[in-house]
CSV table of C-alpha atoms and ligand atoms in Angstrom, one decimal:
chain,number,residue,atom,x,y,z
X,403,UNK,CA,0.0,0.0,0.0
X,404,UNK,CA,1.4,3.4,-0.5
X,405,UNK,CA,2.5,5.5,2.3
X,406,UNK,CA,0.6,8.6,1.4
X,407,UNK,CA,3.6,10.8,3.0
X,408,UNK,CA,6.4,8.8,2.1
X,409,UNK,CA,9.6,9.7,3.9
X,410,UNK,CA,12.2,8.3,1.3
X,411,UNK,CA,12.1,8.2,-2.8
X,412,UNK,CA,12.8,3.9,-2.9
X,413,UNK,CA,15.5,3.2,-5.4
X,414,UNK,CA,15.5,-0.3,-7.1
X,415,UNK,CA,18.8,-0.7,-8.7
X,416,UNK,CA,19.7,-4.0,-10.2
X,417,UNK,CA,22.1,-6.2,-8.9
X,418,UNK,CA,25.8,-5.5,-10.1
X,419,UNK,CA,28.7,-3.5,-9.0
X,420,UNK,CA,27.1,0.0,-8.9
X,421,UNK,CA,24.2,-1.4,-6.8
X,422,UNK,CA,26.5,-2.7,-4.8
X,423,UNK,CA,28.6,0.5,-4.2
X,424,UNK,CA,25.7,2.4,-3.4
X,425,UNK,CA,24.3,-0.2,-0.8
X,426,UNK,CA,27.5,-0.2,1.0
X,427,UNK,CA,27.6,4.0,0.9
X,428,UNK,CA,23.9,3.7,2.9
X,429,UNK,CA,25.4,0.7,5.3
X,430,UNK,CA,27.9,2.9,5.9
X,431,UNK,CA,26.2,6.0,6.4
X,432,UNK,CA,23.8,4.1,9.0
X,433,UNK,CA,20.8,3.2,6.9
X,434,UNK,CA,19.5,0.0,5.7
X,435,UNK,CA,18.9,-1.8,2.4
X,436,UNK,CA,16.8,-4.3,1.0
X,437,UNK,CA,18.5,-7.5,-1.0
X,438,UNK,CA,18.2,-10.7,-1.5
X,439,UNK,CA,19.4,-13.8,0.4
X,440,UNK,CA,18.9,-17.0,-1.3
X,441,UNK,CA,15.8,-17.9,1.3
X,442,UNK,CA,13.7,-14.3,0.9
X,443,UNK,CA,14.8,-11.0,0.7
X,444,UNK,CA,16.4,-8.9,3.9
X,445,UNK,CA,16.1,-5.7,5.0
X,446,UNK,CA,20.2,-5.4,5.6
X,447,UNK,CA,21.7,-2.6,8.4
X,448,UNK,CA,25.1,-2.7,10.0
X,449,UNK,CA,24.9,-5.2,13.1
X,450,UNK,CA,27.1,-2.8,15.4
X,451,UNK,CA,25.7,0.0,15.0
X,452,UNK,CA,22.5,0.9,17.1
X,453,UNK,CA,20.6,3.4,15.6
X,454,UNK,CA,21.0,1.5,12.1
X,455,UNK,CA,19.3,-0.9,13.2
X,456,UNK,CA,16.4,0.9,15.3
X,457,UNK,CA,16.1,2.0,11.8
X,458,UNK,CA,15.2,-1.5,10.3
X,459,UNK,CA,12.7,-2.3,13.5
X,460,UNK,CA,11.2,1.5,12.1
X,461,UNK,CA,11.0,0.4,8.7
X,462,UNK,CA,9.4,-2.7,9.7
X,463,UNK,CA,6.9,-1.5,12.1
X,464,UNK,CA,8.5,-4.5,14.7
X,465,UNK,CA,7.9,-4.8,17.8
X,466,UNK,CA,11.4,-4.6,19.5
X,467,UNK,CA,11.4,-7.8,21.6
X,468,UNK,CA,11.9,-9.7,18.0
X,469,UNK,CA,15.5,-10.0,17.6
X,470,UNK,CA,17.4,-10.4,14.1
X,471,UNK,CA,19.6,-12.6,12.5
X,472,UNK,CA,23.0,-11.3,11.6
X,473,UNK,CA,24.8,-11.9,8.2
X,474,UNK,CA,28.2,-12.8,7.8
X,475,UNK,CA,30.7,-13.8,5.1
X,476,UNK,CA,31.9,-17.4,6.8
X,477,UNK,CA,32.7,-19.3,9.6
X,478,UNK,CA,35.4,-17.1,11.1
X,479,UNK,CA,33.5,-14.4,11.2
X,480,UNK,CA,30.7,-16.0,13.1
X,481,UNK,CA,33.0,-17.1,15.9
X,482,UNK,CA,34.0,-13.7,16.7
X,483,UNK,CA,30.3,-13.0,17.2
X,484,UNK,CA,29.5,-15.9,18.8
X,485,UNK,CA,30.8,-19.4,20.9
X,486,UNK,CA,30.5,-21.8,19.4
X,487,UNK,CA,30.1,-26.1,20.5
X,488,UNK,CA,30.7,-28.9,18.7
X,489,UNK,CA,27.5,-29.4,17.4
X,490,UNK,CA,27.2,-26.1,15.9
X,491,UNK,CA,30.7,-26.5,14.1
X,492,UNK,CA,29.4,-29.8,12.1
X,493,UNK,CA,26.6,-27.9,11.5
X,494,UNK,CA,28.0,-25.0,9.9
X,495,UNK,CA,30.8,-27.4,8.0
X,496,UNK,CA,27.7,-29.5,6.7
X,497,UNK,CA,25.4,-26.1,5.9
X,498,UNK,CA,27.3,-23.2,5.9
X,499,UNK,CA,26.4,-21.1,3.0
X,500,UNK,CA,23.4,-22.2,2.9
X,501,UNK,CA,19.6,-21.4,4.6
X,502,UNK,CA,20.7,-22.6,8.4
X,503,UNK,CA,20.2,-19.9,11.2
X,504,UNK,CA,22.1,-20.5,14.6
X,505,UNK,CA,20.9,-19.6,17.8
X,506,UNK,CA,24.4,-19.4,19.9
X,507,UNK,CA,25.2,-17.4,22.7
X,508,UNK,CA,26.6,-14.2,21.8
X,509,UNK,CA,30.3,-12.9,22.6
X,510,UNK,CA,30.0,-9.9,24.7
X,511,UNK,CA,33.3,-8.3,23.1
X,512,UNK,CA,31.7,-9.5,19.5
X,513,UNK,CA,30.3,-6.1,18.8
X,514,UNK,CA,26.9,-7.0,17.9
X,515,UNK,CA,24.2,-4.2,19.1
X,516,UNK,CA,22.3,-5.4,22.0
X,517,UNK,CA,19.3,-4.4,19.8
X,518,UNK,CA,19.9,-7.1,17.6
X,519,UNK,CA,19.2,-9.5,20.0
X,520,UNK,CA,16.7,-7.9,21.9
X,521,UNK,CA,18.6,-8.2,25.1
X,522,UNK,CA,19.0,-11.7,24.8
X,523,UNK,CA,22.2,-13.9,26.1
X,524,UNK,CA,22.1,-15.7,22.3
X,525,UNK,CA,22.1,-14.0,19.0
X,526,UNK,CA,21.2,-16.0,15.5
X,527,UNK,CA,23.8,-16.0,12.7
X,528,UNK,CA,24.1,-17.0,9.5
X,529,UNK,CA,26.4,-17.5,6.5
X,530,UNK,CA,23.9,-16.9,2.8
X,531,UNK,CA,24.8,-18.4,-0.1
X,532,UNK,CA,23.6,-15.3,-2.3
X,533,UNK,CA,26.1,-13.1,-4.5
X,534,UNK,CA,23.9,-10.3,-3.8
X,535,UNK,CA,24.1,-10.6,0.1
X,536,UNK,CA,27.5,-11.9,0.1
X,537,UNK,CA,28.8,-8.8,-2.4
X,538,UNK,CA,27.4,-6.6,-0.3
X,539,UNK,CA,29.0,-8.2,3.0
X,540,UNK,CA,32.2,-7.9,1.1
X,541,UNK,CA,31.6,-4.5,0.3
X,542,UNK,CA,30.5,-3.0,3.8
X,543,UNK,CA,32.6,-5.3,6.1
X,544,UNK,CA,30.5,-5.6,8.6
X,545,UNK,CA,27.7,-8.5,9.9
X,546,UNK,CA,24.9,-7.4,8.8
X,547,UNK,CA,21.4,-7.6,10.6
X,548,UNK,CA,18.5,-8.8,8.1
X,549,UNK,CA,15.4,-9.7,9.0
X,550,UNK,CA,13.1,-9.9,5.8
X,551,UNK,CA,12.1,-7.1,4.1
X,552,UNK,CA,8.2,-6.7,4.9
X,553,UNK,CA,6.5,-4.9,7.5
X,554,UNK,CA,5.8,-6.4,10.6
X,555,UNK,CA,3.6,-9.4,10.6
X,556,UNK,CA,3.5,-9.6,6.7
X,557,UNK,CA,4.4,-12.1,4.0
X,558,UNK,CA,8.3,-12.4,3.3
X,559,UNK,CA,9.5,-11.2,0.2
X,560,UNK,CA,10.4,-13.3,-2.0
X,561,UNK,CA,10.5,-10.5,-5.1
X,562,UNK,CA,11.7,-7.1,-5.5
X,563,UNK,CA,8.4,-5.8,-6.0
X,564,UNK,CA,7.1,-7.5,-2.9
X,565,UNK,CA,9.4,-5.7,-0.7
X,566,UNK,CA,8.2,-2.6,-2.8
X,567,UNK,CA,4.9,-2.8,-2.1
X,568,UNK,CA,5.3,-3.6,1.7
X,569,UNK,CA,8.3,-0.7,2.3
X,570,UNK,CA,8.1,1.2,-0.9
X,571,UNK,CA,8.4,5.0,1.2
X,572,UNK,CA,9.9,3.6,4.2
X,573,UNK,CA,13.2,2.5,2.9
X,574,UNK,CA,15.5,4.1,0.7
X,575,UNK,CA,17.4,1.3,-1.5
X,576,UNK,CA,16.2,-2.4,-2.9
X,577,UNK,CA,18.6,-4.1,-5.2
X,578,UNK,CA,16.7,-6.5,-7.6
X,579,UNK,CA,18.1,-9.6,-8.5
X,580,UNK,CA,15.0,-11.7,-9.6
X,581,UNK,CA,13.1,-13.9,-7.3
X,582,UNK,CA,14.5,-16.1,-4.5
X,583,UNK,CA,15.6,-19.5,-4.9
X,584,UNK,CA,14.1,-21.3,-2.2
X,585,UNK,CA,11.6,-18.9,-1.3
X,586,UNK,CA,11.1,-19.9,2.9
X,587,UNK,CA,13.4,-18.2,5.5
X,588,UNK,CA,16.0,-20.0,6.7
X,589,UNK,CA,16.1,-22.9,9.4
X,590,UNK,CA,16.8,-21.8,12.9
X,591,UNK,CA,18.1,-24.5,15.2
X,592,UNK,CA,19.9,-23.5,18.9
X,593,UNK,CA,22.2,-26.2,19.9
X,594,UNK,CA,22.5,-25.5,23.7
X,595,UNK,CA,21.7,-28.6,25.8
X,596,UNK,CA,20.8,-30.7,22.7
X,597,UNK,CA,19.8,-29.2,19.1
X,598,UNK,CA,16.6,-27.9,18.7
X,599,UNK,CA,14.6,-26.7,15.9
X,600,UNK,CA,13.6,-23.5,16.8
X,601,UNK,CA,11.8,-22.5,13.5
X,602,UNK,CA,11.6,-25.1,10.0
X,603,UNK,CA,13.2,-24.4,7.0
X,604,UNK,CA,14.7,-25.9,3.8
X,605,UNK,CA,17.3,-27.7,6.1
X,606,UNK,CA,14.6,-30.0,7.0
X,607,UNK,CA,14.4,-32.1,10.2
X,608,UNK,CA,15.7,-35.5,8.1
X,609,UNK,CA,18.4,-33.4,6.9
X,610,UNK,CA,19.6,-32.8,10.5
X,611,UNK,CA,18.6,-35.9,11.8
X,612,UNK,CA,20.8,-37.7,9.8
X,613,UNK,CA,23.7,-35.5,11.0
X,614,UNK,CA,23.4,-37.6,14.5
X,615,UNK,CA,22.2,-40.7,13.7
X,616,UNK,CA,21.6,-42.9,16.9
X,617,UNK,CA,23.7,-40.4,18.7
X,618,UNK,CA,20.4,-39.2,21.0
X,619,UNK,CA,20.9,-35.3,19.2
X,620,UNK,CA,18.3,-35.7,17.4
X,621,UNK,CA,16.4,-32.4,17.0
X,622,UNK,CA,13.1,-31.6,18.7
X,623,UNK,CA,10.5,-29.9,16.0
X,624,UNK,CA,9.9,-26.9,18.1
X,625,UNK,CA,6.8,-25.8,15.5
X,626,UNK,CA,3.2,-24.6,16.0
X,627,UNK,CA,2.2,-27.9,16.9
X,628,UNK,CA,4.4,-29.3,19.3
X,629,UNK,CA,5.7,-26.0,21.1
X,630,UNK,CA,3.8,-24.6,23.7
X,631,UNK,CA,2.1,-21.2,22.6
X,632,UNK,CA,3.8,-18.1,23.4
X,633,UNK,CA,3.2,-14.7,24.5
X,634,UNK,CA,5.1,-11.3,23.5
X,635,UNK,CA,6.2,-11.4,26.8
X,636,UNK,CA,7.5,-14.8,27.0
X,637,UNK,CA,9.1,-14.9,23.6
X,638,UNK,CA,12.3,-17.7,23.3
X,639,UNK,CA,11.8,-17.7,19.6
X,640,UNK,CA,9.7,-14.7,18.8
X,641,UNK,CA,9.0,-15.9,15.2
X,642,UNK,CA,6.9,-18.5,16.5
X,643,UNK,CA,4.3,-16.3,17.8
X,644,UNK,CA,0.6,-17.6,16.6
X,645,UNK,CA,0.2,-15.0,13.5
X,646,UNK,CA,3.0,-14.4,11.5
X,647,UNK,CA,3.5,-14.2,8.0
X,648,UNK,CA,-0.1,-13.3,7.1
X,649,UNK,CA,-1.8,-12.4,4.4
X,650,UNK,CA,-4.7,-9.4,4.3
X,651,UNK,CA,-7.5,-12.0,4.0
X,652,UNK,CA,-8.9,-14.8,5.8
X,653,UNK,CA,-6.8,-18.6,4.4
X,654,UNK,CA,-8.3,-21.9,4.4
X,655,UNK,CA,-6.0,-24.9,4.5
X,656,UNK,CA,-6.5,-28.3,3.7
X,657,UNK,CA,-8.9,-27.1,1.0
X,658,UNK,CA,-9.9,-29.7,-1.7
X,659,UNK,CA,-11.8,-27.4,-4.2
X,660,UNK,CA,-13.0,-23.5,-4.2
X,661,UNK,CA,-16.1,-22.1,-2.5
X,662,UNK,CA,-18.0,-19.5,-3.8
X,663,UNK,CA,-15.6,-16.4,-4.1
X,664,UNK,CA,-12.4,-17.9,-2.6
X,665,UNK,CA,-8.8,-17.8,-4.3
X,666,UNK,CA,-8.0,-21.5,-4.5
X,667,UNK,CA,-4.1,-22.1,-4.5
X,668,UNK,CA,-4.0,-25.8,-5.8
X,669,UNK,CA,-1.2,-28.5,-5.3
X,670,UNK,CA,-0.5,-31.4,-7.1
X,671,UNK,CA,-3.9,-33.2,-8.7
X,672,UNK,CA,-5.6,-30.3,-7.0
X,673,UNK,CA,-5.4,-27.5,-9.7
X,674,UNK,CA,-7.0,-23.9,-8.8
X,675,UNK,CA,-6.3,-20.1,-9.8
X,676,UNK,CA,-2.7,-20.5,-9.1
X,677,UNK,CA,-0.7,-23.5,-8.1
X,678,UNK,CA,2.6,-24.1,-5.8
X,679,UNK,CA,3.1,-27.0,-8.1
X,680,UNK,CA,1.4,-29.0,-10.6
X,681,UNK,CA,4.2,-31.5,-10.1
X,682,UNK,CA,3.4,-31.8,-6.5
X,683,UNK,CA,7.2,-30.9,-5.9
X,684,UNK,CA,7.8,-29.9,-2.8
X,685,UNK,CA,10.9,-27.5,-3.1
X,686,UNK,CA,8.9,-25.8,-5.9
X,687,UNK,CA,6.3,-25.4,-4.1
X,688,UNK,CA,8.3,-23.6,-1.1
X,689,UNK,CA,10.2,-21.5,-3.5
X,690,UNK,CA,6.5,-20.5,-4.9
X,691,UNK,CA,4.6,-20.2,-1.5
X,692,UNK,CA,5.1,-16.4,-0.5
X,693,UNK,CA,5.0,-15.4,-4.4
X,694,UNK,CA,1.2,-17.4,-4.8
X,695,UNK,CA,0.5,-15.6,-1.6
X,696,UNK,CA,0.9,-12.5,-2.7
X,697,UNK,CA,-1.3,-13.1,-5.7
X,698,UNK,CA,-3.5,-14.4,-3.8
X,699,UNK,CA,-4.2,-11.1,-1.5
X,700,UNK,CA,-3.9,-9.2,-4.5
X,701,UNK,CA,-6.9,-11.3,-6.1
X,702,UNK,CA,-9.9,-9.8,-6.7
X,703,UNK,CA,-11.8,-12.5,-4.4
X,704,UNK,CA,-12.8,-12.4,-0.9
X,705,UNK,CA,-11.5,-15.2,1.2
X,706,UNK,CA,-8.2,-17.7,-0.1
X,707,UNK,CA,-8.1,-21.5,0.2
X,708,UNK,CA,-5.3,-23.5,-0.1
X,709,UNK,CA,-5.0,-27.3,-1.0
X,710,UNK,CA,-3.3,-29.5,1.7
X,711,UNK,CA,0.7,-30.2,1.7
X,712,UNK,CA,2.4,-33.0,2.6
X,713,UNK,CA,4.3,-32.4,5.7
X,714,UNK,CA,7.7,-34.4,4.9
X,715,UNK,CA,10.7,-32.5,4.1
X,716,UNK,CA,10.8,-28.7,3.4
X,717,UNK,CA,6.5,-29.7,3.5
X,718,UNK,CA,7.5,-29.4,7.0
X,719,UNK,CA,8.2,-25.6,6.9
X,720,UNK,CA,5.7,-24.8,4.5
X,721,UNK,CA,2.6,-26.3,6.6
X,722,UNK,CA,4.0,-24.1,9.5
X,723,UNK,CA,3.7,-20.8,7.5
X,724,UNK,CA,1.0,-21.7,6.4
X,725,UNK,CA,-0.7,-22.4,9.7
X,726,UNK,CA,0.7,-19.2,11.1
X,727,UNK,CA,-1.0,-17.0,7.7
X,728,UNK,CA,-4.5,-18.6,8.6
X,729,UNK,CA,-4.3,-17.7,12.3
X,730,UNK,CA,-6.2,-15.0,13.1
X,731,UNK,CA,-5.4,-13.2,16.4
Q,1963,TXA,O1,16.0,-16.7,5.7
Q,1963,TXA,C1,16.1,-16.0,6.7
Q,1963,TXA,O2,16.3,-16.3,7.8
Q,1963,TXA,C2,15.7,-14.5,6.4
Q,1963,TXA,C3,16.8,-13.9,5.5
Q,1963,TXA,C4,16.7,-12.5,5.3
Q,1963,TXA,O3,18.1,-14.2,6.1
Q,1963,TXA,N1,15.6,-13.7,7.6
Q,1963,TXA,C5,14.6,-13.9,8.5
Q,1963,TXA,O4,14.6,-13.0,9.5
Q,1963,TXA,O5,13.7,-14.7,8.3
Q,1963,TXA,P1,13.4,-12.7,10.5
Q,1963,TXA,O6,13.8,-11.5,11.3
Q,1963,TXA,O7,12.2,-12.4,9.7
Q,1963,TXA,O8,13.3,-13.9,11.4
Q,1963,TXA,C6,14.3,-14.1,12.4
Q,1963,TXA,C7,13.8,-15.1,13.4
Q,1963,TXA,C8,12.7,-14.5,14.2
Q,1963,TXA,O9,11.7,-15.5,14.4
Q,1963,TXA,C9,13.5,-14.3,15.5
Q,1963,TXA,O10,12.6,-14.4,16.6
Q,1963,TXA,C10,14.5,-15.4,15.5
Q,1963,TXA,O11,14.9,-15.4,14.2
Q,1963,TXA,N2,15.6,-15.1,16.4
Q,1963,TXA,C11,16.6,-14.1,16.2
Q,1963,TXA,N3,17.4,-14.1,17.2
Q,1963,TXA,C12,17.1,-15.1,18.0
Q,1963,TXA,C13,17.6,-15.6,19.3
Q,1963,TXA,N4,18.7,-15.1,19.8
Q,1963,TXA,N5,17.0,-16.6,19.9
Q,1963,TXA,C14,15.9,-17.2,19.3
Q,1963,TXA,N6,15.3,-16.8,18.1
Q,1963,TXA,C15,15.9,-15.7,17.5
Q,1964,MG,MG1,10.1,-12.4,8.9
């Protein structure tokens, strides 16, 4: 929706060397920047500086008890931000660039802006796999914060255009470099006291499972249905709170066909106005799911339906944003 007194002109460069230059110029200068990771796109500021990043939780329209992930180029430059155990070490070897979040506890002397983690004892980091991200890591030198790049409480971006029409006005800079590849934020998993999935991603539960096989680590699916609800107030993973990720109108899972006036998303043999995947392919499904979302709420229709998912693999991660977009608060 446009901001009817927008408070910056939002530049969409496409990717390259002169996009990147200029992204690094507003990192420096303490404002933030939209680009893509290869999960969805991130609304990037520089981790250790403060008011930078009160500037993305402005842009957002976050509440400030949601801490961020932070960005970096490798390994090495995660361990000066953060301790790191054995099991987080295979884990970054095995996934690391890639879509794999961890939640760590943060080095006090690492630098990191206690608004980044919301005054937590952990912080989440990740290395990204995209030349976009990674270019412009290069290019600032710093970890960069990035949560994605929609306002509070909406669908992630998975498109240029998405962020535009969620932060058009409220952001200064996007650089465009086509859709996202796989389309669903990263995995989280914290690895304190035995690993736990904290939020499901493309590095599914299987995946991670068969890290540790018989070694009793394996991880404890921490989503909507097995974790406890929580409050603002008690938040241990704040993404997991009930509604998240929603779209404008009401969603109807598990749908088999339309009813009067609904936006039927098919899967599989169940076709529809759109589909995540005729194939019933899961990973093109998740790399679709945000994109047929956003159609979907632009539709002309009233209410959206949505045909059910299997829930093995990355199905895993897509049935949980999808239960979070139907919940209504
Ligand atoms: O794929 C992704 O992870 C994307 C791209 C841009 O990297 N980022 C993303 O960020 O999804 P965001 O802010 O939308 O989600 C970050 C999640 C939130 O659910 C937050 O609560 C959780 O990470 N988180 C961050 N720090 C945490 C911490 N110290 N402990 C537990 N959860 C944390
Ligand atoms: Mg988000």
């Amino acid at each position: 929706m446009a901001d009817p007194n927008p408070q910056h002109e939002t530049r969409t460069l496409p990717y390259g060397a002169a996009a990147i230059a200029d992204a690094a110029r507003v990192i420096a200068g303490g404002g933030c920047v939209a680009v893509p990771t290869e999960t969805v796109y991130g609304l990037a500021a520089d981790a250790t500086d403060s008011a930078a990043v009160a500037g993305i939780y402005v842009a957002k329209g976050r509440p400030s008890f949601n801490p961020l992930i932070v960005h970096v180029l490798d390994l090495a430059a995660a361990e000066r931000i953060a301790v790191f155990d054995d099991t987080a070490l295979r884990l970054a070897a095995a996934f690391w660039p890639g879509p794999l979040t961890l939640v760590l506890p943060v080095r006090e002397d690492g630098g990191i802006a206690s608004l980044v983690t919301a005054g937590l004892e952990t912080v989440a980091v990740r290395v990204p796999a995209h030349r976009a991200m990674r270019a412009l890591l290069e290019a600032s030198g710093v970890p960069l914060a990035a949560p994605s790049a929609n306002a509070s409480g909406g669908i992630s971006p998975t498109r240029a255009a998405h962020v535009l029409a969620s932060l058009g006005g409220r952001i200064s800079l996007v650089i465009d470099d086509g859709a996202t590849e796989v389309g669903v934020e990263s995995t989280i998993v914290a690895t304190a006291g035995g690993m736990r999935i904290l939020r499901e991603g493309p590095i599914t539960a299987e995946l991670l499972s068969d890290m540790f096989p018989g070694g009793g680590r394996e991880p404890v699916a921490m989503d909507g249905v097995t974790e406890p609800r929580r409050s603002p107030g008690n938040v241990s993973a704040p993404g997991q709170l009930d509604s998240h990720y929603a779209p404008r109108k009401s969603l109807r899972l598990n749908a088999t066909e339309a009813r009067p006036g609904e936006w039927l998303i098919g899967f599989g043999a169940i076709g529809g106005d759109d589909t995540l995947s005729t194939a019933g392919d899961l990973t093109e499904a998740a790399a679709y799911l945000f994109d047929a979302l956003h159609r979907a709420d632009a539709s002309d229709r009233k209410t959206l339906g949505i045909a059910p998912i299997p829930s093995h693999g990355i199905g895993a991660a897509i049935n949980d944003r999808l239960r979070r977009a139907a919940h209504r608060p």
